[in-house]
Coordinates of N, CA and C in Angstrom, one line a residue:
C294 N 9.0 -7.4 0.2 CA 10.4 -7.4 0.5 C 11.2 -8.5 -0.1
A295 N 10.5 -9.7 -0.1 CA 11.2 -10.8 -0.8 C 11.4 -10.6 -2.3
F296 N 10.4 -9.9 -2.9 CA 10.5 -9.6 -4.3 C 11.7 -8.7 -4.6
W297 N 11.9 -7.7 -3.7 CA 13.0 -6.8 -3.9 C 14.4 -7.5 -3.8
V298 N 14.5 -8.5 -2.9 CA 15.7 -9.3 -2.8 C 16.0 -10.0 -4.1
T299 N 15.0 -10.5 -4.7 CA 15.2 -11.3 -6.0 C 15.6 -10.3 -7.1
V300 N 15.2 -9.1 -7.0 CA 15.7 -8.1 -8.0 C 17.2 -7.8 -7.9
Y301 N 17.6 -7.7 -6.7 CA 19.0 -7.3 -6.5 C 20.0 -8.5 -6.5
L302 N 19.5 -9.7 -6.3 CA 20.4 -10.9 -6.4 C 20.7 -11.1 -7.9
P303 N 21.9 -11.6 -8.2 CA 22.3 -11.9 -9.6 C 21.3 -12.8 -10.2
A304 N 21.0 -12.5 -11.5 CA 20.0 -13.4 -12.2 C 20.8 -14.6 -12.7
A305 N 20.0 -15.7 -12.9 CA 20.6 -16.9 -13.4 C 21.1 -16.6 -14.8
D306 N 22.2 -17.3 -15.2 CA 22.8 -17.1 -16.5 C 21.9 -17.3 -17.7
F307 N 21.0 -18.2 -17.5 CA 20.0 -18.6 -18.6 C 18.8 -17.7 -18.6
Y308 N 18.6 -16.8 -17.7 CA 17.4 -16.0 -17.6 C 17.7 -14.6 -18.2
P309 N 17.1 -14.3 -19.4 CA 17.4 -13.1 -20.1 C 16.5 -11.9 -19.7
N310 N 15.5 -12.1 -18.8 CA 14.5 -11.1 -18.6 C 14.6 -10.5 -17.2
Q311 N 15.7 -10.3 -16.7 CA 15.9 -9.7 -15.4 C 15.4 -8.3 -15.3
E312 N 15.6 -7.6 -16.4 CA 15.2 -6.2 -16.4 C 13.7 -6.1 -16.4
H313 N 13.0 -6.9 -17.2 CA 11.5 -7.0 -17.2 C 11.0 -7.4 -15.8
F314 N 11.6 -8.4 -15.2 CA 11.2 -8.8 -13.9 C 11.3 -7.7 -12.9
A315 N 12.4 -6.9 -13.0 CA 12.6 -5.8 -12.0 C 11.5 -4.7 -12.3
N316 N 11.1 -4.5 -13.5 CA 10.1 -3.5 -13.8 C 8.7 -3.9 -13.3
V317 N 8.4 -5.2 -13.4 CA 7.2 -5.7 -12.8 C 7.2 -5.6 -11.3
V318 N 8.3 -6.0 -10.7 CA 8.3 -5.9 -9.2 C 8.2 -4.5 -8.8
G319 N 8.8 -3.6 -9.5 CA 8.7 -2.2 -9.1 C 7.3 -1.7 -9.2
A320 N 6.6 -2.0 -10.3 CA 5.2 -1.6 -10.5 C 4.3 -2.3 -9.4
Y321 N 4.6 -3.5 -9.1 CA 3.8 -4.3 -8.1 C 4.0 -3.6 -6.8
T322 N 5.2 -3.2 -6.4 CA 5.4 -2.6 -5.1 C 4.7 -1.2 -5.1
Q323 N 4.8 -0.5 -6.2 CA 4.1 0.8 -6.2 C 2.6 0.7 -6.1
L324 N 2.0 -0.4 -6.7 CA 0.6 -0.6 -6.6 C 0.2 -1.0 -5.2
I325 N 1.0 -1.8 -4.5 CA 0.7 -2.2 -3.1 C 0.7 -1.0 -2.2
V326 N 1.8 -0.2 -2.3 CA 1.9 0.9 -1.5 C 0.8 1.9 -1.7
A327 N 0.4 2.1 -3.0 CA -0.7 3.0 -3.4 C -2.0 2.5 -2.8
G328 N -2.2 1.2 -2.9 CA -3.5 0.7 -2.4 C -3.6 0.8 -0.9
L329 N -2.6 0.5 -0.2 CA -2.6 0.6 1.2 C -2.7 2.0 1.7
A330 N -2.0 2.9 1.1 CA -2.1 4.3 1.5 C -3.4 4.9 1.2
G331 N -4.0 4.6 0.0 CA -5.3 5.0 -0.3 C -6.4 4.5 0.6
F332 N -6.2 3.2 0.9 CA -7.2 2.6 1.8 C -7.2 3.3 3.2
I333 N -6.0 3.5 3.8 CA -5.9 4.1 5.1 C -6.4 5.5 5.1
V334 N -6.1 6.3 4.1 CA -6.6 7.7 4.0 C -8.1 7.7 3.8
G335 N -8.6 6.9 2.8 CA -10.0 6.8 2.5 C -10.9 6.4 3.7
Q336 N -10.4 5.3 4.4 CA -11.2 4.8 5.5 C -11.2 5.8 6.7
T337 N -10.1 6.5 6.9 CA -10.0 7.5 7.9 C -11.0 8.6 7.6
I338 N -11.0 9.1 6.4 CA -11.9 10.2 6.0 C -13.4 9.7 6.1
N339 N -13.6 8.5 5.6 CA -15.0 7.9 5.7 C -15.5 7.8 7.1
A340 N -14.7 7.3 8.0 CA -15.1 7.2 9.4 C -15.3 8.5 10.0
W341 N -14.5 9.5 9.8 CA -14.6 10.8 10.3 C -15.9 11.4 9.8
A342 N -16.1 11.3 8.5 CA -17.3 11.9 7.8 C -18.6 11.3 8.4
V343 N -18.7 10.0 8.5 CA -19.9 9.3 9.0 C -20.2 9.8 10.4
V344 N -19.2 10.0 11.3 CA -19.4 10.5 12.6 C -19.9 11.9 12.6
K345 N -19.3 12.8 11.8 CA -19.7 14.2 11.8 C -21.1 14.3 11.2
I346 N -21.4 13.5 10.2 CA -22.8 13.6 9.6 C -23.8 13.1 10.6
K347 N -23.5 12.0 11.4 CA -24.4 11.5 12.4 C -24.6 12.4 13.5
E348 N -23.6 13.2 13.9 CA -23.8 14.2 14.9 C -24.8 15.2 14.6
H349 N -25.0 15.5 13.3 CA -26.0 16.5 12.8 C -27.3 15.9 12.5
T350 N -27.3 14.6 12.1 CA -28.6 14.0 11.7 C -29.2 13.0 12.7
K351 N -28.4 12.7 13.7 CA -28.8 11.7 14.8 C -29.1 10.4 14.0
E352 N -30.3 9.8 14.3 CA -30.6 8.5 13.6 C -31.3 8.7 12.3
K353 N -31.5 10.0 11.9 CA -32.2 10.2 10.6 C -31.2 10.3 9.4
H354 N -31.7 10.1 8.3 CA -31.0 10.3 7.0 C -29.7 9.4 6.9
L355 N -30.0 8.1 7.1 CA -28.9 7.1 7.0 C -28.3 7.2 5.6
W356 N -29.1 7.4 4.6 CA -28.6 7.5 3.2 C -27.5 8.7 3.1
A357 N -27.8 9.8 3.8 CA -26.8 10.9 3.8 C -25.5 10.5 4.4
R358 N -25.6 9.8 5.5 CA -24.3 9.4 6.2 C -23.5 8.4 5.2
L359 N -24.3 7.5 4.7 CA -23.6 6.4 3.9 C -23.0 7.0 2.6
V360 N -23.8 7.8 1.9 CA -23.4 8.3 0.6 C -22.4 9.5 0.8
G361 N -22.7 10.3 1.8 CA -21.8 11.4 2.1 C -20.4 11.0 2.5
S362 N -20.3 10.0 3.4 CA -19.0 9.6 3.9 C -18.3 8.8 2.8
T363 N -19.0 8.1 2.0 CA -18.4 7.4 0.8 C -17.8 8.4 -0.2
F364 N -18.6 9.4 -0.5 CA -18.2 10.5 -1.4 C -16.9 11.1 -0.9
A365 N -16.8 11.4 0.3 CA -15.6 12.0 0.9 C -14.4 11.0 0.9
G366 N -14.7 9.9 1.5 CA -13.7 8.9 1.7 C -13.1 8.3 0.4
Q367 N -13.9 8.1 -0.6 CA -13.4 7.6 -1.8 C -12.7 8.6 -2.6
L368 N -13.0 9.9 -2.4 CA -12.2 10.9 -3.0 C -10.8 10.9 -2.5
G369 N -10.7 10.8 -1.2 CA -9.3 10.7 -0.6 C -8.6 9.4 -1.0
D370 N -9.3 8.3 -1.0 CA -8.7 7.0 -1.4 C -8.2 7.1 -2.9
T371 N -9.1 7.6 -3.8 CA -8.7 7.6 -5.2 C -7.6 8.6 -5.5
L372 N -7.6 9.8 -4.8 CA -6.6 10.8 -5.1 C -5.2 10.2 -4.6
V373 N -5.2 9.6 -3.4 CA -3.9 9.1 -2.9 C -3.4 7.9 -3.8
F374 N -4.3 7.0 -4.1 CA -3.9 5.9 -4.9 C -3.4 6.3 -6.3
C375 N -4.1 7.2 -7.0 CA -3.7 7.6 -8.3 C -2.4 8.4 -8.2
S376 N -2.2 9.2 -7.2 CA -1.0 10.0 -7.0 C 0.2 9.1 -6.9
I377 N 0.1 8.0 -6.1 CA 1.2 7.1 -5.9 C 1.4 6.2 -7.1
A378 N 0.3 5.7 -7.6 CA 0.4 4.6 -8.6 C 0.4 5.1 -10.1
A379 N 0.4 6.4 -10.3 CA 0.3 7.0 -11.6 C 1.2 6.3 -12.6
G380 N 2.5 6.3 -12.3 CA 3.5 5.7 -13.2 C 3.2 4.2 -13.5
A381 N 2.8 3.5 -12.5 CA 2.6 2.1 -12.7 C 1.4 1.7 -13.5
I382 N 0.4 2.6 -13.5 CA -0.8 2.3 -14.3 C -1.0 3.2 -15.5
G383 N 0.1 3.8 -15.9 CA 0.1 4.5 -17.2 C -0.5 5.9 -17.3
I384 N -0.5 6.5 -16.1 CA -1.0 7.9 -16.1 C 0.3 8.8 -16.2
H385 N 0.3 9.6 -17.3 CA 1.5 10.5 -17.5 C 1.1 12.0 -17.6
T386 N -0.2 12.3 -17.8 CA -0.5 13.7 -18.0 C -1.6 14.0 -16.9
F387 N -1.7 15.3 -16.7 CA -2.7 15.8 -15.7 C -4.1 15.4 -16.2
S388 N -4.3 15.5 -17.5 CA -5.7 15.1 -18.0 C -6.0 13.7 -17.7
D389 N -5.0 12.8 -18.0 CA -5.2 11.4 -17.6 C -5.5 11.2 -16.1
F390 N -4.7 11.9 -15.3 CA -4.9 11.8 -13.9 C -6.3 12.2 -13.5
A391 N -6.7 13.4 -14.0 CA -8.1 13.9 -13.6 C -9.2 12.9 -14.1
T392 N -9.0 12.4 -15.3 CA -10.0 11.5 -15.8 C -10.1 10.2 -15.0
Y393 N -9.0 9.6 -14.8 CA -8.9 8.3 -14.1 C -9.4 8.5 -12.6
T394 N -9.0 9.6 -12.0 CA -9.5 9.9 -10.6 C -11.0 10.1 -10.6
A395 N -11.5 10.9 -11.5 CA -12.9 11.2 -11.5 C -13.8 10.0 -11.8
L396 N -13.4 9.2 -12.8 CA -14.1 8.0 -13.1 C -14.1 7.0 -11.9
G397 N -12.9 6.8 -11.3 CA -12.8 5.9 -10.1 C -13.7 6.4 -9.0
W398 N -13.6 7.7 -8.7 CA -14.4 8.2 -7.6 C -15.9 8.1 -7.8
F399 N -16.3 8.5 -9.0 CA -17.8 8.4 -9.3 C -18.2 6.9 -9.4
Y400 N -17.4 6.0 -9.9 CA -17.8 4.6 -9.9 C -18.0 4.1 -8.5
K401 N -17.0 4.3 -7.6 CA -17.1 3.8 -6.2 C -18.3 4.4 -5.5
T402 N -18.6 5.7 -5.7 CA -19.7 6.3 -5.1 C -21.0 5.8 -5.7
G403 N -21.0 5.5 -6.9 CA -22.2 4.9 -7.6 C -22.5 3.5 -7.1
V404 N -21.5 2.7 -6.8 CA -21.7 1.4 -6.2 C -22.3 1.6 -4.9
E405 N -21.9 2.5 -4.1 CA -22.5 2.8 -2.8 C -24.0 3.1 -2.9
V406 N -24.4 3.9 -3.9 CA -25.8 4.3 -4.1 C -26.6 3.1 -4.5
V407 N -26.0 2.3 -5.4 CA -26.7 1.1 -5.9 C -26.9 0.1 -4.8
M408 N -26.0 0.0 -3.9 CA -26.0 -1.0 -2.8 C -26.9 -0.5 -1.6
L409 N -27.3 0.7 -1.6 CA -28.1 1.3 -0.4 C -29.2 0.4 0.0
P410 N -30.1 -0.2 -0.9 CA -31.2 -1.0 -0.4 C -30.7 -2.2 0.4
I411 N -29.6 -2.8 0.0 CA -29.0 -4.0 0.7 C -28.4 -3.5 2.0
T412 N -27.7 -2.4 2.0 CA -27.1 -1.8 3.2 C -28.1 -1.5 4.2
Y413 N -29.2 -0.9 3.8 CA -30.3 -0.6 4.8 C -30.8 -1.9 5.5
R414 N -31.0 -2.9 4.7 CA -31.5 -4.2 5.3 C -30.4 -4.8 6.3
V415 N -29.2 -4.8 5.9 CA -28.1 -5.3 6.8 C -28.1 -4.5 8.1
I416 N -28.1 -3.2 8.0 CA -28.1 -2.3 9.2 C -29.3 -2.6 10.1
A417 N -30.5 -2.7 9.5 CA -31.7 -2.9 10.3 C -31.6 -4.3 11.0
Y418 N -31.1 -5.3 10.3 CA -30.9 -6.6 10.9 C -29.9 -6.5 12.1
V419 N -28.8 -5.9 11.9 CA -27.8 -5.8 13.0 C -28.4 -5.0 14.2
K420 N -29.0 -3.9 13.9 CA -29.6 -3.1 15.0 C -30.7 -3.9 15.8
H421 N -31.4 -4.7 15.1 CA -32.5 -5.5 15.7 C -31.9 -6.6 16.6
H422 N -30.8 -7.2 16.1 CA -30.2 -8.4 16.8 C -29.0 -8.0 17.7
E423 N -28.6 -6.8 17.8 CA -27.5 -6.4 18.6 C -28.1 -5.9 20.0
P424 N -27.9 -6.6 21.0 CA -28.6 -6.3 22.3 C -28.0 -5.0 22.9
T425 N -26.8 -4.6 22.6 CA -26.2 -3.4 23.2 C -26.4 -2.2 22.4
Y426 N -27.1 -2.3 21.3 CA -27.4 -1.1 20.4 C -28.4 -0.2 21.1
T427 N -28.0 1.1 21.1 CA -29.0 2.1 21.6 C -28.9 3.3 20.6
A428 N -30.1 3.8 20.2 CA -30.1 4.9 19.3 C -29.7 6.2 19.9
L429 N -29.1 7.0 19.1 CA -28.8 8.4 19.5 C -30.0 9.2 19.4
V430 N -30.4 9.9 20.4 CA -31.6 10.7 20.4 C -31.3 12.2 20.4

């Protein structure tokens, strides 16, 4: 909000780059909105998917919950982010949009797969040390 105020206030007489400043602030705002919207949508889908998968698998197939929910959540996150931020990040054609979205989505899901061994250890540690944890049977 403070950045937008600076765009609409008169520029100093000695500052020749007000138009460039306004372009940067516009792109910055677009990226912030895109990131927040993508995060909200992606995390909502991720949480819903992990619950639905756990209803079917109970305590089995942790990998399916983790990867499946990430697969779904990051698709939502990436689609929303790219849709809102397209102009700010140089996406002008559907081909660019599809490529950027697919690469981002596969990269994020790939990171989840690579991190599975560490995630398994962290979850086991938390389950072991959390006195209120009870397994679904």
